[in-house]
Coordinates of C-alpha atoms in Angstrom, one line a residue:
Chain A
M212 CA 0.0 0.0 0.0
M213 CA 2.6 2.5 1.1
D214 CA 4.9 1.8 -1.8
N215 CA 2.7 3.2 -4.5
M216 CA 1.9 6.2 -2.4
F217 CA 5.3 7.2 -1.3
S218 CA 8.7 6.5 -2.7
L219 CA 12.2 8.0 -2.4
D220 CA 11.5 9.8 -5.7
N221 CA 8.7 11.7 -4.0
I222 CA 11.2 13.6 -2.0
T223 CA 12.9 16.6 -3.5
F224 CA 15.4 19.2 -2.2
N225 CA 15.3 21.2 -5.5
S226 CA 13.0 24.0 -4.8
D227 CA 14.3 27.5 -4.8
A228 CA 10.8 29.0 -4.2
T229 CA 10.8 32.1 -2.0
T230 CA 7.0 32.6 -1.6
K231 CA 4.1 30.4 -0.6
D232 CA 2.7 30.9 -4.1
E233 CA 5.9 29.8 -5.8
A234 CA 6.1 26.9 -3.4
L235 CA 2.6 25.7 -4.4
K236 CA 3.5 26.1 -8.0
F237 CA 6.6 24.0 -7.5
I238 CA 4.6 21.3 -5.8
G239 CA 2.2 21.2 -8.7
H240 CA 5.0 21.0 -11.1
F241 CA 6.7 18.3 -9.1
A242 CA 3.5 16.3 -8.8
Q243 CA 3.1 16.3 -12.6
E244 CA 6.7 15.3 -13.1
R245 CA 6.1 12.3 -10.8
E246 CA 2.9 11.5 -12.7
I247 CA 0.9 11.9 -9.5
V248 CA -1.4 14.5 -11.2
K249 CA -2.6 15.0 -14.8
S250 CA -2.5 18.8 -14.7
E251 CA -0.1 20.7 -12.6
K252 CA -2.3 23.8 -12.9
A253 CA -5.4 22.1 -11.6
F254 CA -3.4 20.6 -8.6
Y255 CA -1.9 24.1 -7.9
K256 CA -5.4 25.6 -8.0
G257 CA -6.6 22.9 -5.6
L258 CA -3.8 23.5 -3.2
K259 CA -4.3 27.2 -3.3
K260 CA -8.1 26.8 -2.6
R261 CA -7.3 24.8 0.5
E262 CA -4.8 27.4 1.7
K263 CA -7.5 30.0 1.3
E264 CA -9.9 28.1 3.6
V265 CA -7.2 27.8 6.3
T266 CA -3.5 27.9 6.1
T267 CA -1.7 24.6 6.1
G268 CA 1.4 26.1 7.7
F269 CA 1.8 24.2 10.9
K270 CA 4.6 24.9 13.3
D271 CA 8.4 24.5 13.6
G272 CA 8.9 25.2 9.9
I273 CA 6.5 22.5 8.5
A274 CA 3.5 22.9 6.2
I275 CA 1.1 20.3 4.8
P276 CA -0.3 21.7 1.6
H277 CA -2.9 19.2 0.5
C278 CA -6.1 18.9 -1.6
K279 CA -8.6 16.5 -3.0
N280 CA -8.9 16.9 -6.7
K281 CA -10.0 15.0 -9.7
T282 CA -6.7 15.7 -11.4
V283 CA -4.9 13.5 -9.0
L284 CA -4.1 10.1 -10.5
N285 CA -2.6 8.3 -7.6
P286 CA -3.0 9.1 -3.9
S287 CA 0.5 10.3 -2.9
V288 CA 2.7 11.9 -0.3
M289 CA 5.4 14.2 -1.5
V290 CA 8.1 15.8 0.7
V291 CA 9.7 19.1 -0.4
K292 CA 12.5 20.6 1.4
F293 CA 13.0 24.3 0.4
T294 CA 16.3 26.0 0.1
N295 CA 14.8 29.3 1.3
P296 CA 12.6 29.7 4.3
I297 CA 9.0 30.5 3.1
E298 CA 6.4 32.7 4.8
W299 CA 3.4 30.4 5.1
E300 CA 1.2 32.1 7.8
S301 CA 2.1 29.2 10.0
M302 CA 0.7 28.8 13.5
D303 CA 3.9 29.8 15.3
G304 CA 4.7 32.5 12.6
K305 CA 7.9 30.7 11.7
P306 CA 8.8 30.4 8.1
V307 CA 8.4 27.0 6.5
K308 CA 11.4 24.8 5.5
L309 CA 9.6 21.6 4.7
A310 CA 6.3 20.7 3.1
F311 CA 4.5 17.4 3.4
S312 CA 2.2 17.5 0.4
L313 CA -0.8 15.2 0.2
A314 CA -2.6 14.5 -3.1
I315 CA -5.9 12.8 -2.9
P316 CA -8.0 11.8 -5.9
E317 CA -11.8 12.2 -5.8
G318 CA -13.6 9.2 -4.4
E319 CA -10.5 7.7 -2.9
N320 CA -10.6 4.4 -1.0
Q321 CA -10.3 4.2 2.7
Q322 CA -6.9 2.6 3.0
H323 CA -5.2 5.4 1.2
L324 CA -6.9 8.0 3.2
K325 CA -5.9 6.1 6.3
V326 CA -2.2 6.3 5.4
L327 CA -2.5 10.0 4.9
S328 CA -4.3 10.5 8.2
T329 CA -1.5 8.6 9.8
I330 CA 1.1 10.9 8.3
S331 CA -0.8 13.9 9.5
R332 CA -0.9 12.5 12.9
A333 CA 2.8 11.7 12.8
L334 CA 3.5 15.4 12.4
I335 CA 2.4 16.1 15.9
D336 CA 5.2 14.0 17.1
D337 CA 8.1 16.5 17.8
A338 CA 10.8 13.8 17.6
F339 CA 9.6 12.7 14.2
T340 CA 9.4 16.2 12.7
S341 CA 12.8 17.4 14.1
A342 CA 14.5 14.2 12.8
I343 CA 13.2 14.9 9.3
L344 CA 14.0 18.6 9.5
N345 CA 17.6 17.9 10.7
T346 CA 18.6 15.6 7.9
N347 CA 19.6 16.2 4.3
D348 CA 19.5 12.5 3.4
K349 CA 16.5 11.5 1.3
E350 CA 16.9 7.9 2.3
E351 CA 16.7 8.8 6.0
I352 CA 13.6 10.8 5.4
Y353 CA 12.0 8.0 3.5
N354 CA 12.8 5.5 6.2
L355 CA 11.6 7.7 9.0
I356 CA 8.2 8.2 7.3
K357 CA 7.9 4.6 6.3
E358 CA 8.7 3.4 9.7
K359 CA 6.1 5.7 11.2
I360 CA 3.4 4.6 8.9
V361 CA 4.2 0.8 9.3
M362 CA 4.3 1.3 13.1
E363 CA 1.0 3.1 13.2
D364 CA -0.5 0.5 10.9
N365 CA 0.2 -2.3 13.3
Chain B
M96 CA -7.1 17.1 38.7
T97 CA -6.5 13.6 37.3
N98 CA -9.0 11.3 35.8
K99 CA -11.0 14.0 34.1
K100 CA -12.9 12.6 31.3
I101 CA -12.7 14.5 28.0
V102 CA -14.3 13.6 24.7
G103 CA -14.0 15.6 21.5
V104 CA -14.6 15.7 17.8
T105 CA -12.3 17.1 15.2
A106 CA -13.2 17.9 11.6
C107 CA -12.0 20.3 9.0
S108 CA -13.1 21.3 5.6
A109 CA -10.9 18.9 3.6
G110 CA -10.9 16.2 6.2
I111 CA -7.4 15.1 5.2
A112 CA -4.8 16.7 7.4
H113 CA -6.1 19.1 10.1
T114 CA -8.7 16.8 11.4
Y115 CA -6.1 14.2 12.3
M116 CA -3.4 16.6 13.4
A117 CA -5.9 18.3 15.8
A118 CA -7.1 14.9 17.1
E119 CA -3.5 13.8 17.6
S120 CA -2.6 17.1 19.4
L121 CA -5.5 16.9 21.7
E122 CA -4.9 13.2 22.6
K123 CA -1.3 13.8 23.2
A124 CA -1.9 16.9 25.4
G125 CA -4.6 15.1 27.3
E126 CA -2.6 12.0 28.0
E127 CA 0.3 14.1 29.1
K128 CA -1.9 15.7 31.7
G129 CA -3.2 12.3 32.8
Y130 CA -6.7 12.9 31.5
D131 CA -8.9 10.3 30.1
I132 CA -9.3 11.6 26.6
K133 CA -11.1 10.2 23.5
I134 CA -11.3 12.2 20.2
E135 CA -13.5 11.2 17.3
T136 CA -12.3 12.2 13.9
Q137 CA -14.8 13.2 11.2
G138 CA -12.6 13.4 8.1
S139 CA -12.6 12.2 4.5
I140 CA -12.3 8.7 5.8
G141 CA -15.5 9.1 7.5
V142 CA -16.1 8.9 11.3
E143 CA -13.3 7.1 13.2
N144 CA -12.9 6.4 16.8
A145 CA -16.5 7.3 17.2
L146 CA -17.7 8.4 20.6
T147 CA -20.5 6.3 22.3
Q148 CA -23.4 8.0 24.0
E149 CA -22.1 6.5 27.2
E150 CA -18.7 8.1 26.8
I151 CA -20.3 11.4 26.1
E152 CA -22.5 11.2 29.1
Q153 CA -19.6 10.4 31.4
A154 CA -17.4 13.1 30.0
D155 CA -16.6 16.2 32.1
V156 CA -16.3 18.2 29.0
V157 CA -16.7 18.0 25.2
I158 CA -14.2 19.7 22.9
L159 CA -15.1 20.4 19.4
A160 CA -12.2 21.3 17.2
V161 CA -14.3 21.7 14.0
E162 CA -14.4 23.9 11.1
I163 CA -17.5 22.6 9.6
N164 CA -20.9 22.1 11.1
I165 CA -21.4 18.8 12.8
D166 CA -24.4 17.1 14.4
M167 CA -24.6 18.7 17.8
S168 CA -27.7 16.9 19.2
R169 CA -25.5 14.3 20.9
F170 CA -24.0 16.9 23.1
F171 CA -27.2 18.5 24.4
G172 CA -26.7 19.6 28.0
K173 CA -23.0 18.8 28.0
R174 CA -20.4 21.4 28.7
V175 CA -19.0 22.1 25.3
L176 CA -16.1 24.2 24.0
R177 CA -15.9 24.8 20.4
V178 CA -12.6 25.9 18.8
R179 CA -11.1 25.9 15.3
A180 CA -9.2 22.8 14.5
S181 CA -6.0 24.9 13.9
E182 CA -6.4 26.2 17.5
A183 CA -6.3 22.6 18.8
M184 CA -3.2 21.9 16.7
K185 CA -1.5 25.1 17.9
N186 CA -2.3 24.9 21.6
A187 CA -4.0 21.7 22.5
Q188 CA -3.0 22.1 26.2
G189 CA -4.5 25.5 26.3
V190 CA -7.7 24.3 24.6
I191 CA -8.1 21.5 27.1
E192 CA -7.6 23.8 30.1
T193 CA -10.0 26.4 28.7
A194 CA -12.6 23.6 28.1
L195 CA -12.3 22.3 31.6
E196 CA -12.6 25.7 33.1
K197 CA -15.0 27.6 30.9
A198 CA -17.0 25.3 28.6
E199 CA -20.7 26.3 28.7
P200 CA -23.5 23.8 28.7
Y201 CA -24.7 23.3 25.1
G202 CA -28.3 23.7 24.2
E203 CA -29.3 26.2 26.8
K204 CA -30.9 29.3 25.5
G205 CA -28.5 31.6 23.8
T206 CA -25.9 28.9 23.1
K207 CA -24.2 29.5 19.9
A208 CA -24.0 26.5 17.6
G209 CA -22.2 27.2 14.3
G210 CA -23.3 30.7 14.3
V211 CA -27.0 29.8 15.1
K212 CA -28.2 30.9 18.4
M213 CA -30.3 28.5 20.3
G214 CA -33.6 29.4 21.9
K215 CA -35.1 32.8 21.9
T216 CA -32.9 35.4 20.7
E217 CA -34.7 38.7 20.7
E218 CA -36.3 38.5 24.2
G219 CA -33.5 36.4 25.5
G220 CA -31.4 38.7 27.7
F221 CA -33.4 40.9 30.1
F222 CA -36.6 38.8 30.4
Q223 CA -35.0 35.5 30.5
H224 CA -33.0 36.5 33.6
I225 CA -36.1 38.1 35.2
M226 CA -38.1 34.9 34.6
A227 CA -35.4 32.8 36.1
G228 CA -35.6 35.1 39.3
I229 CA -39.3 34.9 39.4
S230 CA -39.4 31.1 39.2
Y231 CA -37.4 31.0 42.3
M232 CA -39.4 33.8 44.0
I233 CA -43.0 32.5 43.4
P234 CA -43.1 29.7 46.0
M235 CA -41.9 32.1 48.6
V236 CA -44.4 34.8 47.6
I237 CA -47.2 32.3 47.7
A238 CA -46.3 30.6 51.0
S239 CA -45.5 33.8 52.9
G240 CA -48.3 35.8 51.2
L241 CA -51.0 33.4 52.1
I242 CA -49.8 33.1 55.7
L243 CA -49.7 36.9 55.9
A244 CA -53.2 36.9 54.4
I245 CA -54.6 34.5 57.0
A246 CA -53.0 36.5 59.8
N247 CA -54.3 39.8 58.3
V248 CA -57.9 38.8 58.6
A249 CA -57.5 38.2 62.3
A250 CA -55.9 41.5 62.9
F251 CA -59.1 43.5 63.0
Q252 CA -60.3 44.1 66.5
R253 CA -63.9 44.8 66.8
D254 CA -66.0 46.5 69.5
A255 CA -69.2 45.1 70.9
A256 CA -71.1 46.5 67.9
G257 CA -68.9 44.6 65.5
R258 CA -67.1 47.7 64.2
I259 CA -63.4 47.6 63.6
V260 CA -61.9 49.7 66.3
N261 CA -58.3 48.8 66.0
W262 CA -55.8 47.1 63.7
G263 CA -53.4 44.8 65.4
F264 CA -53.2 41.5 67.2
D265 CA -54.6 40.8 70.6
D266 CA -51.7 39.1 72.2
S267 CA -53.6 38.3 75.3
T268 CA -55.3 35.3 73.7
I269 CA -53.6 32.2 72.3
F270 CA -55.2 32.7 69.0
G271 CA -54.2 36.4 68.8
E272 CA -50.6 35.5 69.7
L273 CA -50.5 32.7 67.0
M274 CA -51.9 35.1 64.4
S275 CA -49.4 37.7 65.4
N276 CA -46.6 35.2 65.0
L277 CA -48.0 34.1 61.7
F278 CA -48.0 37.7 60.6
S279 CA -44.4 38.0 61.4
V280 CA -43.7 34.8 59.5
G281 CA -45.3 36.2 56.5
Q282 CA -43.3 39.3 56.8
V283 CA -40.1 37.3 56.9
G284 CA -41.1 35.8 53.7
F285 CA -41.7 39.2 52.1
T286 CA -38.4 40.4 53.4
L287 CA -36.6 37.4 51.9
M288 CA -38.5 37.4 48.7
I289 CA -36.8 40.5 47.2
P290 CA -33.2 39.4 47.8
L291 CA -34.1 35.9 46.7
F292 CA -35.5 37.2 43.4
A293 CA -32.4 39.4 42.9
G294 CA -30.0 36.6 43.7
F295 CA -31.5 34.3 41.1
V296 CA -31.8 36.9 38.5
A297 CA -28.0 37.6 39.0
N298 CA -27.4 33.8 39.0
S299 CA -29.1 33.6 35.6
I300 CA -26.8 36.4 34.3
A301 CA -23.5 35.4 35.7
G302 CA -23.8 32.2 37.7
K303 CA -23.2 31.3 41.3
P304 CA -20.5 33.9 42.1
A305 CA -23.2 36.6 41.6
I306 CA -25.8 35.3 44.1
A307 CA -24.2 36.6 47.3
A308 CA -23.7 40.2 46.1
A309 CA -27.2 40.4 44.5
M310 CA -29.0 39.0 47.6
I311 CA -27.1 41.2 50.0
G312 CA -27.5 44.2 47.7
A313 CA -31.2 43.7 47.2
Y314 CA -31.8 43.2 50.9
I315 CA -30.1 46.5 51.6
A316 CA -31.9 48.2 48.7
N317 CA -35.2 47.1 50.4
D318 CA -34.3 48.0 53.9
A319 CA -35.5 51.4 54.8
E320 CA -33.4 51.8 57.8
M321 CA -30.1 51.1 56.0
L322 CA -31.0 53.4 53.2
G323 CA -32.0 56.2 55.4
A324 CA -35.3 56.4 53.6
D325 CA -38.9 55.8 54.8
A326 CA -39.2 52.7 52.6
G327 CA -37.1 50.3 50.7
G328 CA -36.6 50.2 47.0
G329 CA -38.9 47.2 46.5
F330 CA -38.8 44.9 43.5
L331 CA -37.8 47.6 41.0
A332 CA -34.7 48.3 43.0
A333 CA -34.1 44.6 43.2
I334 CA -34.1 44.3 39.5
L335 CA -31.6 47.1 39.2
V336 CA -29.3 45.5 41.8
A337 CA -29.5 42.1 40.2
F338 CA -28.5 43.5 36.8
L339 CA -25.7 45.6 38.2
V340 CA -24.3 42.6 40.0
G341 CA -24.9 40.2 37.1
Y342 CA -22.9 42.3 34.7
L343 CA -20.2 43.3 37.1
V344 CA -19.6 39.6 37.9
R345 CA -19.5 38.8 34.2
L346 CA -16.8 41.3 33.8
L347 CA -14.9 40.1 36.8
K348 CA -15.0 36.6 35.4
K349 CA -13.2 37.8 32.2
I350 CA -10.1 39.0 34.1
P351 CA -7.2 36.6 33.4
Y352 CA -6.3 35.7 37.0
P353 CA -3.0 34.2 37.9
K354 CA -3.2 30.4 38.1
L355 CA -2.4 30.4 41.7
I356 CA -5.5 32.3 42.8
Q357 CA -7.9 30.9 40.2
P358 CA -9.5 28.4 42.6
I359 CA -10.6 31.1 45.0
V360 CA -11.8 33.5 42.3
P361 CA -15.4 32.2 42.1
I362 CA -15.9 31.4 45.8
M363 CA -14.1 34.3 47.4
L364 CA -12.7 37.0 45.2
I365 CA -15.7 37.7 43.0
P366 CA -18.3 37.4 45.8
L367 CA -16.3 39.7 48.0
V368 CA -15.5 42.4 45.4
S369 CA -19.0 42.4 44.0
T370 CA -20.7 42.4 47.4
L371 CA -18.6 45.4 48.5
F372 CA -19.2 47.2 45.3
I373 CA -23.0 46.8 45.2
S374 CA -23.4 47.5 49.0
I375 CA -21.5 50.8 48.6
I376 CA -23.5 51.7 45.5
V377 CA -26.9 50.9 47.1
I378 CA -26.1 52.6 50.4
Y379 CA -24.5 55.7 49.0
V380 CA -26.1 56.0 45.5
L381 CA -29.5 54.3 45.7
G382 CA -30.5 55.4 49.2
N383 CA -30.6 59.1 48.6
P384 CA -32.7 59.0 45.4
I385 CA -35.2 56.7 47.1
A386 CA -35.4 59.0 50.2
G387 CA -35.4 62.0 47.9
L388 CA -38.1 60.5 45.7
M389 CA -40.3 59.8 48.7
S390 CA -39.9 63.2 50.2
S391 CA -40.7 65.0 46.9
L392 CA -43.7 62.8 46.3
Y393 CA -44.8 63.5 49.8
E394 CA -44.4 67.2 49.3
G395 CA -46.2 67.0 46.0
L396 CA -49.1 65.2 47.7
T397 CA -49.2 67.8 50.4
V398 CA -49.4 70.6 47.9
L399 CA -52.0 68.6 45.9
S400 CA -54.2 68.0 48.9
E401 CA -54.0 71.6 50.1
N402 CA -54.9 73.1 46.7
Y403 CA -57.5 70.6 45.6
A404 CA -59.2 69.8 48.9
A405 CA -62.5 70.4 47.0
A406 CA -61.6 67.8 44.3
P407 CA -61.0 64.6 46.2
V408 CA -61.2 62.7 42.9
I409 CA -57.9 64.2 41.8
I410 CA -56.1 63.2 44.9
G411 CA -57.8 59.8 44.8
V412 CA -56.6 59.2 41.2
V413 CA -53.0 60.3 42.0
I414 CA -52.7 58.4 45.2
G415 CA -54.4 55.3 43.6
A416 CA -51.9 55.4 40.8
M417 CA -49.0 55.6 43.2
V418 CA -50.2 52.5 45.1
G419 CA -50.4 50.5 41.9
F420 CA -47.0 51.6 40.6
D421 CA -44.4 49.7 42.5
L422 CA -46.4 47.4 44.7
G423 CA -44.7 48.0 48.1
G424 CA -41.8 50.1 46.7
P425 CA -41.1 53.7 47.6
V426 CA -43.9 55.3 45.5
N427 CA -46.5 52.9 47.0
K428 CA -45.2 53.3 50.5
T429 CA -45.2 57.2 50.2
A430 CA -48.8 57.1 49.2
L431 CA -49.7 54.8 52.2
I432 CA -47.7 56.9 54.6
F433 CA -49.2 60.0 53.4
G434 CA -52.7 58.6 53.6
T435 CA -52.2 57.5 57.2
A436 CA -50.4 60.7 58.2
V437 CA -53.1 63.0 56.8
F438 CA -55.7 61.0 58.5
T439 CA -54.1 60.9 61.9
D440 CA -53.0 64.6 61.7
T441 CA -56.5 65.8 60.9
V442 CA -58.1 63.5 63.4
T443 CA -55.8 64.9 66.2
K444 CA -56.4 68.5 65.0
Y445 CA -60.1 68.5 64.1
G446 CA -61.5 65.3 65.6
I447 CA -63.2 62.6 63.6
E448 CA -65.8 65.1 62.1
G449 CA -63.1 67.2 60.5
A450 CA -60.7 64.5 59.6
N451 CA -59.4 64.2 56.0
F452 CA -60.2 60.7 54.8
V453 CA -59.4 61.2 51.2
P454 CA -55.8 60.0 50.8
Q455 CA -56.3 57.0 53.1
T456 CA -59.5 56.0 51.4
A457 CA -57.8 56.1 48.1
T458 CA -54.9 54.0 49.1
Q459 CA -57.1 51.4 50.6
A460 CA -59.3 51.3 47.6
A461 CA -56.3 50.9 45.3
I462 CA -54.3 48.4 47.3
S463 CA -56.0 45.2 46.2
V464 CA -56.5 46.3 42.6
A465 CA -53.2 44.9 41.2
P466 CA -53.4 41.3 42.6
L467 CA -57.2 41.1 42.1
G468 CA -56.8 42.5 38.5
I469 CA -54.3 39.8 37.7
W470 CA -56.6 37.1 39.1
L471 CA -59.6 38.4 37.1
A472 CA -57.6 38.6 34.0
S473 CA -56.5 35.0 34.4
I474 CA -60.1 34.1 34.7
I475 CA -61.4 36.0 31.7
F476 CA -58.4 35.5 29.4
K477 CA -57.5 31.9 30.2
K478 CA -55.4 31.4 27.1
K479 CA -53.1 34.2 28.0
F480 CA -51.9 32.6 31.2
S481 CA -49.6 29.7 31.5
A482 CA -50.3 27.0 34.1
T483 CA -47.7 28.4 36.4
E484 CA -49.1 31.9 35.9
K485 CA -52.6 30.6 36.8
V486 CA -51.3 29.2 40.1
S487 CA -49.6 32.6 40.8
A488 CA -52.8 34.4 39.8
N489 CA -54.9 32.3 42.2
S490 CA -52.6 33.1 45.1
A491 CA -52.7 36.7 44.0
F492 CA -56.4 36.5 44.6
G493 CA -55.8 35.1 48.1
M494 CA -53.5 38.1 48.9
G495 CA -55.5 40.7 47.1
I496 CA -58.7 39.9 48.8
V497 CA -57.2 40.7 52.1
G498 CA -55.4 43.8 50.8
V499 CA -51.9 42.4 50.3
T500 CA -50.7 44.2 47.2
E501 CA -47.4 42.2 46.9
G502 CA -49.3 39.3 45.4
A503 CA -48.9 41.0 42.0
I504 CA -45.1 41.4 42.2
P505 CA -44.2 38.3 40.2
F506 CA -46.3 39.6 37.3
A507 CA -44.9 43.1 37.5
A508 CA -41.4 41.8 37.6
Q509 CA -41.9 39.5 34.7
D510 CA -43.6 41.9 32.4
P511 CA -43.2 45.4 33.9
V512 CA -44.0 47.2 30.5
R513 CA -47.5 45.7 30.3
M514 CA -48.3 45.1 33.9
I515 CA -47.3 48.3 35.6
P516 CA -49.5 50.5 33.4
A517 CA -52.4 48.2 33.9
F518 CA -51.9 48.2 37.7
V519 CA -51.5 52.0 37.7
A520 CA -54.6 52.6 35.6
G521 CA -56.8 50.2 37.6
S522 CA -55.6 51.5 40.9
A523 CA -56.1 55.1 39.9
V524 CA -59.7 54.3 38.8
A525 CA -60.4 52.7 42.1
G526 CA -58.9 55.5 44.1
G527 CA -60.6 58.1 42.1
L528 CA -64.0 56.5 42.3
A529 CA -63.9 55.8 46.0
T530 CA -62.9 59.3 46.9
G531 CA -64.9 61.0 44.2
L532 CA -68.1 59.2 45.4
G533 CA -67.5 60.4 48.9
T534 CA -66.4 57.2 50.6
K535 CA -64.7 57.4 53.9
F536 CA -62.4 54.6 54.9
Y537 CA -62.1 54.4 58.8
G538 CA -60.4 51.0 59.1
G539 CA -60.4 47.5 57.9
I540 CA -58.9 45.7 54.9
G541 CA -58.2 47.3 51.6
S542 CA -60.2 45.1 49.3
P543 CA -63.8 44.7 48.3
L544 CA -64.3 42.7 51.5
G545 CA -63.3 45.8 53.4
T546 CA -66.9 46.8 53.4
F547 CA -67.7 43.8 55.5
I548 CA -64.5 43.4 57.4
G549 CA -63.9 46.9 58.4
Y550 CA -65.7 50.1 58.7
I551 CA -66.3 52.3 55.7
E552 CA -68.7 55.1 55.4
Q553 CA -70.2 55.3 52.0
P554 CA -73.2 56.8 50.1
I555 CA -74.8 53.4 49.3
P556 CA -73.8 50.9 52.0
F557 CA -71.6 48.1 50.7
V558 CA -72.2 48.9 47.0
T559 CA -70.2 52.1 46.5
W560 CA -67.0 50.6 48.0
I561 CA -67.3 47.3 46.1
F562 CA -68.2 49.1 42.9
S563 CA -65.2 51.4 43.2
V564 CA -62.7 48.7 43.9
M565 CA -64.1 46.2 41.4
T566 CA -64.2 48.8 38.6
G567 CA -60.5 49.4 39.1
V568 CA -60.0 45.6 39.2
L569 CA -61.9 45.2 35.9
V570 CA -59.9 48.1 34.3
T571 CA -56.6 46.4 35.3
A572 CA -57.9 42.9 34.1
L573 CA -59.0 44.3 30.8
I574 CA -55.7 46.1 30.0
I575 CA -53.8 43.0 31.0
G576 CA -56.0 40.9 28.8
F577 CA -55.7 43.2 25.8
T578 CA -51.9 43.6 26.0
K579 CA -50.6 40.3 27.3
K580 CA -49.5 37.9 24.7
R581 CA -51.1 34.5 24.2
V582 CA -49.3 31.6 25.8
D583 CA -48.5 28.9 23.2

């Protein structure tokens, strides 16, 4: 289950975005590149709409831009580490360094959603988020996330 | 503080991230504090970790971290705190503490649920609080009023010819002593009823911490001696006191107290501060106007009675109106005192032949009009009185028929805008007719029965007095009937 939702290739450090809007555009582009979505524009608009309802900026430099949209082909998790800190109207006012982006197709099945909710819950765990923030090793990030999800699943 | 049971629901618009992050935050924060916490998530997956009705019932408090409207019916009557999901993510600890301290019962009138106010909105505030106070006051009014009424009947001492010669209790007989004691018992009830009413009005506004100050304040406001006036402020002053205290306590509750003293805020700090405040206000601010009002009314009556001695109907109308105005308050008492004073003064000066009966006759003709008017209205306009109101109206009859005007207080407090004009009009008519028709009230009870239990000189024996009083009663009843709303 996890494997087709999240892979090492869903992690990128290559964003030089400086604003929230640029970051969302980048995520849209990255999602299309990874063949997670059909249209990067539609996904970007979906993310933008969700941000308008309420910011997804969390705390300690983390954001979770996400949306449910029919342009999404496969339910997926992407991790984007930004080179520049980005103002995201986060809860503690701190700029965002890392985005967990969740892409959900319309009418998605329960198991996929369950995985996504597990990731959301994992973000409350300070040890988990600081471990991810403090590494520049994609493999380590991948393993941390996978571990968390497998652990929660059992 | 351990073993508190907390339940909650989280939900956000997308139902993907925030719902679960908020739930996780709350669970974690609750567990850290050692609370028993369970959070239901309503996300895109559907309802997970659903709360059972039993869990909801056992919970101390319900936390709703929701950004969409959810079914609230399960939480009816529970203490509920509603926050945004993001608030629970940001500061779960704070949300839990706030919930435990400040969550308000859901479903009571005025509760906000997703922007929709529950219960009556427009009449909410003022009358809802007054009604709450009245519901606590009524049993005391009825119990003490009827005891007073019973004793009152026995207070008329007759001579051999059956004429009332004195008002008072003959303590030399066991019966007289008992009646005298019952009279005192009834008076205790009437003394307590005003603070009791104010206490529960304030309780309705601001909760338990407001009761002490409102009761003490209203007691003082109704105590002539402490005010330095000739009469207390009656129920109108009690309403004023209750609202002052209620809103003061509401303000005091909003102050962010240091954690250390929080436990003593509702039981010590607020009651102390608010009681001091209201006592000072009542004694130094309320006392003078009441004394001033009474003396200016008294002077006005003196001028009136000197200039219009030939037109007793004018004095009768004015005095009758005053009696019906505040039912035992300063205006009513001024009229009564004036009536007695004028009578006793003129009797001493000119003897019974030259005595001025006018003001006293008017007060006695008017005194039973308000309670009897209420009763008559409840008979004629049955559909406009609720079951509770009918019980109160019947007891008002019991009091009115022996001249105890206070029987009408619950109605006046509940609906002053309609009731007071009705009382004033009817009382003025009764006062004006009785004096205008040349009735002389020597002694007895101020009600239609006074013509039998008492001694009243009148142009047509029995008829003039009964006609005067009952016309006033009818006027009051009709005004009430035409203005009061139907009870659904």
